[in-house]
XYZ file of C-alpha atoms in Angstrom:
521
model
C 2.875 -18.873 12.832
C 4.748 -21.975 13.787
C 7.918 -21.017 15.617
C 9.673 -24.250 14.641
C 11.184 -24.404 11.190
C 11.803 -27.686 9.453
C 15.588 -27.720 9.670
C 17.011 -28.703 6.318
C 19.459 -31.584 6.451
C 22.455 -31.776 4.115
C 21.109 -32.599 0.678
C 22.894 -35.919 0.285
C 21.771 -37.163 3.693
C 18.181 -36.094 3.183
C 17.973 -37.664 -0.263
C 19.407 -40.852 1.188
C 16.815 -40.805 3.953
C 14.061 -40.177 1.421
C 15.169 -43.139 -0.680
C 15.047 -45.429 2.340
C 11.675 -44.103 3.461
C 10.309 -44.548 -0.030
C 11.372 -48.164 0.126
C 13.450 -47.798 -3.022
C 10.231 -47.602 -5.028
C 10.913 -46.778 -8.673
C 7.762 -48.421 -10.090
C 9.311 -49.277 -13.460
C 9.452 -45.634 -14.565
C 10.104 -44.851 -18.207
C 12.562 -42.046 -18.794
C 11.287 -38.735 -20.147
C 13.237 -39.364 -23.336
C 11.467 -42.714 -23.831
C 8.073 -41.094 -23.356
C 8.990 -38.343 -25.788
C 10.070 -40.903 -28.344
C 6.729 -42.689 -27.996
C 4.500 -39.637 -28.219
C 6.713 -36.803 -29.434
C 6.927 -33.274 -28.082
C 7.327 -31.816 -24.644
C 10.067 -31.723 -22.024
C 10.334 -32.775 -18.366
C 8.818 -30.069 -16.162
C 11.283 -27.890 -14.204
C 11.462 -29.355 -10.691
C 11.545 -26.002 -8.916
C 9.547 -22.814 -8.573
C 12.748 -20.869 -7.917
C 12.092 -19.939 -4.313
C 15.123 -18.063 -2.924
C 14.818 -19.743 0.498
C 13.678 -23.253 -0.497
C 14.755 -23.650 -4.134
C 13.913 -27.376 -4.199
C 10.207 -26.773 -3.621
C 7.580 -27.030 -6.330
C 7.387 -27.664 -10.055
C 7.008 -24.943 -12.673
C 5.448 -27.125 -15.363
C 1.894 -26.747 -14.103
C -0.387 -24.967 -11.654
C -2.792 -26.819 -9.370
C -6.474 -25.851 -9.499
C -7.693 -28.191 -6.749
C -6.793 -30.950 -4.324
C -9.132 -33.628 -3.022
C -7.609 -35.526 -0.093
C -9.306 -38.759 0.990
C -7.835 -40.105 4.249
C -8.778 -43.302 6.089
C -7.303 -43.621 9.589
C -6.721 -46.962 11.294
C -6.547 -46.455 15.055
C -5.014 -49.894 15.657
C -2.032 -49.394 13.343
C -2.052 -45.543 13.359
C -1.576 -45.699 9.582
C -3.378 -43.526 7.041
C -4.475 -44.956 3.701
C -4.888 -42.003 1.395
C -5.756 -40.879 -2.106
C -4.771 -37.434 -3.362
C -6.492 -36.195 -6.525
C -5.062 -33.075 -8.146
C -6.660 -31.095 -10.946
C -3.934 -29.112 -12.651
C -3.204 -27.122 -15.777
C 0.098 -27.487 -17.604
C 2.124 -24.365 -18.341
C 4.009 -26.066 -21.202
C 4.067 -29.352 -23.102
C 5.403 -32.017 -20.733
C 6.836 -35.496 -21.005
C 7.181 -35.726 -17.225
C 6.070 -33.828 -14.148
C 6.779 -34.146 -10.462
C 5.049 -33.595 -7.155
C 6.799 -32.841 -3.891
C 6.532 -35.953 -1.689
C 8.590 -37.378 1.171
C 8.069 -40.360 3.479
C 4.937 -41.615 1.678
C 4.534 -45.199 0.443
C 3.212 -44.583 -3.071
C 1.068 -47.413 -4.460
C -0.342 -46.139 -7.759
C -0.321 -43.025 -9.911
C -2.898 -42.306 -12.609
C -2.891 -39.428 -15.068
C -6.294 -38.753 -16.649
C -7.409 -42.217 -15.607
C -4.405 -44.077 -17.079
C -1.736 -45.786 -15.000
C 1.474 -43.757 -15.128
C 5.042 -44.758 -14.406
C 6.565 -43.113 -11.353
C 9.666 -43.003 -9.220
C 10.541 -41.387 -5.898
C 13.796 -39.463 -6.065
C 14.772 -37.414 -3.034
C 11.729 -35.300 -2.164
C 10.154 -35.625 -5.631
C 7.569 -38.032 -6.970
C 8.407 -38.091 -10.674
C 5.498 -39.063 -12.913
C 5.767 -40.103 -16.555
C 2.356 -40.293 -18.246
C 1.742 -42.751 -21.090
C 1.772 -39.887 -23.569
C 3.130 -36.312 -23.384
C 0.816 -33.657 -21.975
C 0.036 -30.643 -24.200
C 0.595 -27.106 -23.021
C -2.325 -25.478 -21.186
C -4.025 -28.865 -20.781
C -6.312 -29.678 -17.870
C -4.980 -32.838 -16.248
C -6.140 -35.041 -13.380
C -3.446 -36.772 -11.342
C -4.497 -39.355 -8.747
C -2.015 -40.823 -6.251
C -2.812 -43.619 -3.786
C -0.452 -44.113 -0.875
C -0.044 -45.038 2.764
C 1.387 -42.696 5.371
C 2.638 -43.394 8.870
C 2.358 -40.257 11.057
C 5.193 -41.617 13.229
C 7.513 -42.578 10.400
C 9.637 -39.529 9.650
C 11.836 -38.159 12.448
C 11.274 -34.612 13.631
C 11.808 -32.021 12.332
C 11.440 -33.513 8.830
C 7.691 -33.997 9.032
C 4.394 -32.141 9.266
C 2.696 -34.913 11.268
C 1.987 -34.293 14.973
C 1.048 -37.662 16.495
C -1.332 -37.496 19.457
C -2.557 -40.197 21.855
C -5.855 -40.399 19.955
C -4.803 -39.557 16.378
C -2.847 -36.736 14.782
C -2.811 -33.165 13.558
C -0.537 -31.612 10.922
C 1.849 -28.646 10.894
C 2.904 -28.171 7.254
C 4.648 -24.796 7.520
C 6.923 -23.885 5.894
C 7.986 -26.749 3.633
C 6.521 -29.999 4.969
C 3.007 -30.372 3.500
C 4.496 -32.904 1.099
C 5.198 -35.258 4.001
C 1.394 -35.531 4.330
C 0.199 -35.450 0.716
C 1.865 -35.176 -2.714
C 1.621 -31.564 -3.839
C 3.165 -28.533 -5.473
C 4.397 -27.421 -2.088
C 4.764 -23.668 -2.435
C 2.533 -20.776 -1.278
C 2.536 -19.163 -4.728
C 0.465 -22.075 -6.107
C -2.772 -21.765 -4.117
C -5.652 -24.090 -4.916
C -9.126 -25.180 -3.840
C -9.250 -27.987 -1.261
C -11.801 -30.646 -0.345
C -11.270 -33.393 2.223
C -12.831 -36.709 3.223
C -11.609 -38.207 6.492
C -12.780 -41.675 7.542
C -12.303 -42.641 11.205
C -13.577 -45.192 13.703
C -16.722 -44.242 15.624
C -15.710 -42.378 18.762
C -13.157 -40.255 16.905
C -13.757 -37.241 14.704
C -12.006 -36.181 11.536
C -11.722 -32.437 10.913
C -10.172 -30.285 8.189
C -10.087 -26.705 6.941
C -13.294 -25.011 5.885
C -16.854 -26.162 6.441
C -18.332 -29.590 7.099
C -20.431 -30.495 4.062
C -21.271 -34.176 4.671
C -21.189 -36.911 7.316
C -21.454 -40.573 6.251
C -22.015 -43.551 8.557
C -20.237 -46.500 6.968
C -20.006 -50.239 7.506
C -17.677 -51.436 10.211
C -18.703 -48.697 12.631
C -16.790 -46.026 10.742
C -17.699 -42.429 9.933
C -16.537 -40.249 7.016
C -16.438 -36.455 7.411
C -16.191 -34.280 4.289
C -15.051 -30.648 4.281
C -14.631 -27.911 1.720
C -12.571 -24.754 1.896
C -14.416 -22.016 0.010
C -11.319 -19.936 -0.676
C -8.034 -20.952 -2.322
C -5.394 -22.172 0.074
C -1.634 -22.662 0.131
C -0.418 -26.184 0.892
C 1.378 -24.978 4.034
C -1.994 -23.918 5.496
C -3.763 -27.272 5.200
C -5.072 -28.888 8.379
C -6.253 -32.462 8.824
C -6.760 -33.800 12.328
C -8.199 -36.910 13.951
C -8.990 -37.280 17.627
C -11.525 -37.489 20.429
C -12.884 -34.013 19.781
C -16.011 -32.051 20.512
C -16.878 -29.279 18.049
C -18.097 -26.117 19.753
C -20.068 -23.622 17.672
C -20.576 -19.957 18.483
C -21.338 -16.774 16.584
C -18.892 -14.017 15.797
C -19.447 -10.452 14.539
C -21.962 -10.051 11.707
C -23.074 -13.663 12.084
C -19.650 -15.170 11.317
C -19.756 -18.887 12.249
C -17.031 -19.739 14.749
C -15.969 -23.372 15.164
C -13.584 -24.673 17.809
C -12.328 -28.264 17.690
C -11.460 -29.219 21.249
C -10.256 -32.375 23.016
C -13.354 -33.692 24.796
C -11.573 -34.099 28.112
C -10.358 -30.476 28.081
C -13.382 -28.694 26.651
C -14.512 -27.101 29.913
C -11.031 -25.982 30.935
C -10.376 -24.397 27.536
C -13.664 -22.498 27.315
C -12.363 -19.188 28.792
C -9.769 -18.927 26.001
C -12.188 -19.983 23.272
C -14.715 -17.386 24.405
C -12.224 -14.599 23.569
C -12.458 -15.153 19.809
C -15.563 -13.042 19.005
C -13.997 -9.968 20.622
C -10.709 -10.547 18.825
C -12.457 -10.785 15.450
C -14.437 -7.601 16.139
C -11.228 -5.701 17.015
C -9.290 -6.737 13.913
C -12.233 -6.215 11.549
C -12.341 -2.560 12.665
C -8.789 -2.179 11.385
C -8.399 -4.558 8.430
C -11.976 -5.076 7.223
C -14.271 -8.091 7.179
C -12.795 -11.441 8.156
C -11.863 -13.050 4.805
C -13.074 -16.663 5.239
C -16.266 -18.605 5.886
C -15.416 -19.603 9.449
C -12.757 -19.293 12.126
C -11.826 -21.205 15.237
C -9.145 -22.852 17.333
C -7.787 -26.395 17.356
C -6.015 -27.125 20.632
C -5.000 -30.618 19.535
C -4.555 -33.275 22.174
C -0.794 -33.050 22.638
C 1.519 -31.060 24.874
C 4.537 -33.209 24.026
C 7.385 -30.711 23.493
C 9.157 -33.118 21.155
C 6.174 -33.349 18.799
C 4.750 -29.891 19.368
C 7.540 -27.456 20.225
C 5.758 -24.265 19.178
C 2.786 -22.283 20.393
C 0.442 -21.889 17.445
C 0.090 -22.295 13.697
C -2.333 -20.415 11.445
C -3.718 -23.290 9.390
C -6.515 -21.714 7.344
C -9.823 -21.181 9.222
C -8.596 -23.379 12.107
C -5.605 -22.196 14.152
C -3.634 -25.021 15.755
C -2.547 -24.552 19.386
C -0.768 -26.382 22.135
C -3.637 -26.908 24.640
C -1.770 -25.983 27.819
C -0.837 -22.608 26.355
C -4.513 -21.637 26.169
C -5.084 -22.468 29.852
C -3.316 -19.239 30.868
C -4.942 -15.923 31.785
C -6.046 -13.542 29.012
C -3.114 -11.086 29.365
C -0.754 -14.016 28.754
C -2.470 -15.296 25.591
C -4.563 -12.472 24.121
C -1.882 -10.820 22.001
C -0.712 -14.144 20.594
C -4.296 -15.125 19.773
C -4.519 -11.826 17.888
C -1.229 -12.610 16.131
C -2.639 -15.888 14.791
C -5.963 -14.296 13.827
C -4.152 -11.578 11.840
C -2.605 -14.348 9.751
C -6.070 -14.932 8.310
C -5.425 -11.663 6.462
C -1.628 -11.576 6.079
C -0.409 -15.069 5.245
C -3.659 -16.903 4.479
C -5.890 -14.603 2.417
C -2.754 -12.986 0.973
C 0.030 -15.558 0.965
C 3.732 -14.839 0.410
C 4.852 -15.072 -3.202
C 8.098 -16.576 -1.928
C 9.431 -17.462 1.494
C 11.657 -14.390 1.320
C 8.417 -12.417 1.780
C 7.717 -13.997 5.187
C 8.059 -10.635 6.946
C 4.722 -9.643 5.378
C 3.084 -12.445 7.391
C 4.996 -12.172 10.629
C 5.649 -8.450 10.763
C 1.948 -7.714 10.357
C 0.856 -10.418 12.809
C 3.218 -9.101 15.482
C 2.342 -5.462 14.671
C -1.350 -5.914 15.422
C -0.686 -8.392 18.230
C 1.459 -5.824 20.021
C -0.983 -3.017 19.275
C -3.770 -5.106 20.806
C -1.629 -5.778 23.894
C -0.673 -2.177 24.565
C -4.217 -0.884 24.005
C -5.267 -3.117 26.891
C -2.493 -1.917 29.164
C -0.761 -5.297 29.281
C 2.986 -5.162 29.788
C 4.959 -7.370 27.399
C 7.525 -9.955 28.499
C 10.319 -7.405 28.113
C 8.607 -5.047 30.526
C 7.350 -2.486 27.981
C 3.808 -1.154 28.077
C 3.767 1.164 25.049
C 4.363 0.568 21.345
C 6.803 3.502 21.188
C 8.996 2.179 23.982
C 9.075 -1.306 22.435
C 10.001 0.105 19.030
C 12.754 2.277 20.526
C 14.234 -0.845 22.113
C 13.915 -2.783 18.838
C 15.386 0.079 16.824
C 18.534 -0.010 18.957
C 19.023 -3.671 17.967
C 18.556 -2.988 14.258
C 22.156 -3.225 13.071
C 22.870 -6.296 15.204
C 19.886 -8.137 13.740
C 20.827 -7.118 10.207
C 24.328 -8.433 10.843
C 23.325 -11.799 12.351
C 20.037 -12.446 10.495
C 20.336 -10.371 7.333
C 17.958 -7.660 6.136
C 14.276 -8.026 7.009
C 13.228 -9.177 3.524
C 16.306 -11.306 2.760
C 16.174 -14.445 4.942
C 17.656 -17.867 4.320
C 16.467 -21.333 5.343
C 18.300 -21.200 8.678
C 17.283 -17.735 9.898
C 13.829 -17.640 8.297
C 12.033 -17.553 11.653
C 14.444 -15.251 13.484
C 13.289 -12.097 15.273
C 14.169 -10.093 12.178
C 11.114 -11.398 10.313
C 8.847 -10.778 13.316
C 9.686 -7.729 15.423
C 12.067 -6.520 12.736
C 9.107 -6.527 10.365
C 7.063 -4.616 12.953
C 9.755 -1.943 13.016
C 9.466 -1.489 9.234
C 5.691 -1.061 9.474
C 6.068 1.335 12.413
C 8.556 3.423 10.388
C 6.136 3.563 7.440
C 3.297 4.667 9.703
C 5.555 7.316 11.225
C 6.384 8.619 7.740
C 2.915 8.716 6.129
C 0.596 8.992 9.128
C -1.914 6.589 10.649
C -4.791 7.226 8.222
C -2.639 6.713 5.126
C -1.098 3.617 6.702
C -4.518 2.031 7.239
C -5.405 2.818 3.618
C -2.243 1.048 2.431
C -3.048 -2.010 4.542
C -6.620 -2.379 3.343
C -5.718 -1.670 -0.287
C -3.003 -4.321 -0.257
C -5.357 -6.906 1.240
C -8.138 -6.123 -1.218
C -5.878 -6.120 -4.279
C -4.235 -9.464 -3.525
C -7.037 -11.343 -1.769
C -7.075 -15.116 -2.436
C -3.675 -14.929 -4.123
C -0.009 -14.468 -3.291
C 1.913 -11.213 -3.074
C 5.535 -10.204 -2.826
C 7.459 -7.528 -0.988
C 7.556 -5.599 -4.275
C 3.761 -5.796 -4.418
C 3.482 -4.240 -0.965
C 5.954 -1.502 -1.869
C 3.991 -0.769 -5.067
C 0.679 -0.478 -3.192
C 2.236 1.783 -0.565
C 3.765 4.069 -3.194
C 0.578 4.352 -5.247
C -1.797 4.710 -2.321
C -0.311 7.089 0.206
C 0.767 9.894 -2.157
C 4.568 10.219 -2.103
C 6.736 7.494 -3.612
C 7.943 5.518 -0.612
C 9.659 2.774 -2.584
C 13.185 3.979 -1.773
C 12.264 4.444 1.878
C 10.849 0.918 2.179
C 13.682 -0.704 0.254
C 16.211 0.863 2.603
C 14.301 -0.515 5.585
C 13.713 -3.950 4.060
C 16.995 -4.622 2.266
C 19.571 -2.257 3.773
C 22.506 -3.585 5.758
C 22.263 -0.676 8.213
C 19.204 0.666 9.997
C 17.801 3.923 8.526
C 16.797 6.908 10.641
C 13.400 6.609 12.291
C 10.906 9.287 11.115
C 9.683 11.428 13.982
C 12.378 10.195 16.370
C 15.685 11.884 15.515
C 16.923 11.093 19.026
C 16.690 7.311 18.601
C 20.053 5.619 18.203
C 21.254 2.240 16.954
C 23.623 0.221 19.119
C 26.863 -0.481 17.196
C 27.610 -4.076 16.299
C 29.993 -5.295 19.024
C 33.429 -6.610 18.026
C 32.401 -10.133 19.035
C 29.884 -10.059 16.158
C 32.233 -8.466 13.645
C 32.665 -11.808 11.868
C 29.299 -13.485 11.212
C 29.006 -16.863 12.890
C 27.941 -19.889 10.891
C 24.595 -21.071 12.171
C 24.044 -24.783 12.314
C 20.296 -25.169 12.093
C 19.333 -24.116 15.611
C 15.632 -23.829 16.081
C 14.340 -20.269 15.849
C 13.483 -18.058 18.763
C 9.955 -18.490 20.072
C 8.733 -14.973 19.393
C 5.475 -15.626 21.203
C 7.465 -15.114 24.403
C 8.128 -11.474 23.523
C 4.615 -10.491 22.483
């Protein structure tokens, strides 16, 4: 999980910035009413998917079946010429639709092969096809554009510029600074990529390499395909002076690490840990859910561009290289945290960003479990799960006061401790209540039932209630949504520290970057 959230600017300022970055491009757009008058029928698609944390994300007038992203990188200008092709299906008759897009110079838009009018308004690319689109129609939208990885100021971008190229960090709401999309984890889709680079550099993306083309002008095109649906926030596209290191994981799983050539030898001890990590988590959560796994320590340790430890982009976890140069007890539990996201977060994505605790609580739960099984003391000085949970339990009411209930975040506190270790505490309480065997059954059932899709907190509660015997819905709702911390099963002696008077009136947060929870694993 990235531990840096894209801090949302005031709406008016951000829309003004977007208009400038878009160059005022309105591309002679017809209004939706004009299009309706020409063709009849349909309405403009709703420009939201109703997310409680990021309500401006997405469009509810369609669902995306697939993305094909064709990038061409110019090392002399550091610009990317790109074409994004989306196959989508309308959910209703439409006179207009929109894609999330910010900071991209849009050149052309075609809908089913016909030029379409478009305009960039705030973080939306509004598209008016030449004729209304019927309900439940399969539609191809193709957008050509140019992107500058250094154009948008941090933290309003997913681009991570490096000395030899770039990587991307789309989570939670910044994939649309890299490619036009329906930028929400509930709308997962198939992805293919083609990345053209100068000889001497390598282009890499999620999934498996399916083709390499040697082109005129001493350029090479690398094509990749992700075999499982993916949320936009999990996309990874990177260019750099990389060597790709192959090794085998449990049951023949192909492991692929994409490593800066100059650091390959130094990083090998960390990379060699992956097969053992996969074997450990498969024993608890079942077979690894994708076609490959590996690490991408991209060639940047610049804290301004890369101020987090790791990010679980699907099949290829992004890391700050220097972090992985530490000894195993310093990095092993965090490497497990990111690997667990292959299950919770990637295979099963959150239905909304309010469900983030499902990702982070589970990743920290198994990361801590892995640490304590190995006898490694955490950064707080604890060496057992029980002692760490007793400490966390005491903070329960304070966290609920300052960061809200575990399953009720907002855009400012989304990546606070409450979603991470607070989520661990909820899972620990459930395991205490129903027992370890029943808990493992709940976990595996949830993953199997919602594989390759998105799931909500309600979905997890429903699986837990139907799987473990007694109805635990009330128990879990108290833990996830209550404003006070419930009693901990099996530990009647545990107490919660009262909220101190200095916190009696909640302070207004101003967009501070979230705590780096990797430090407390």
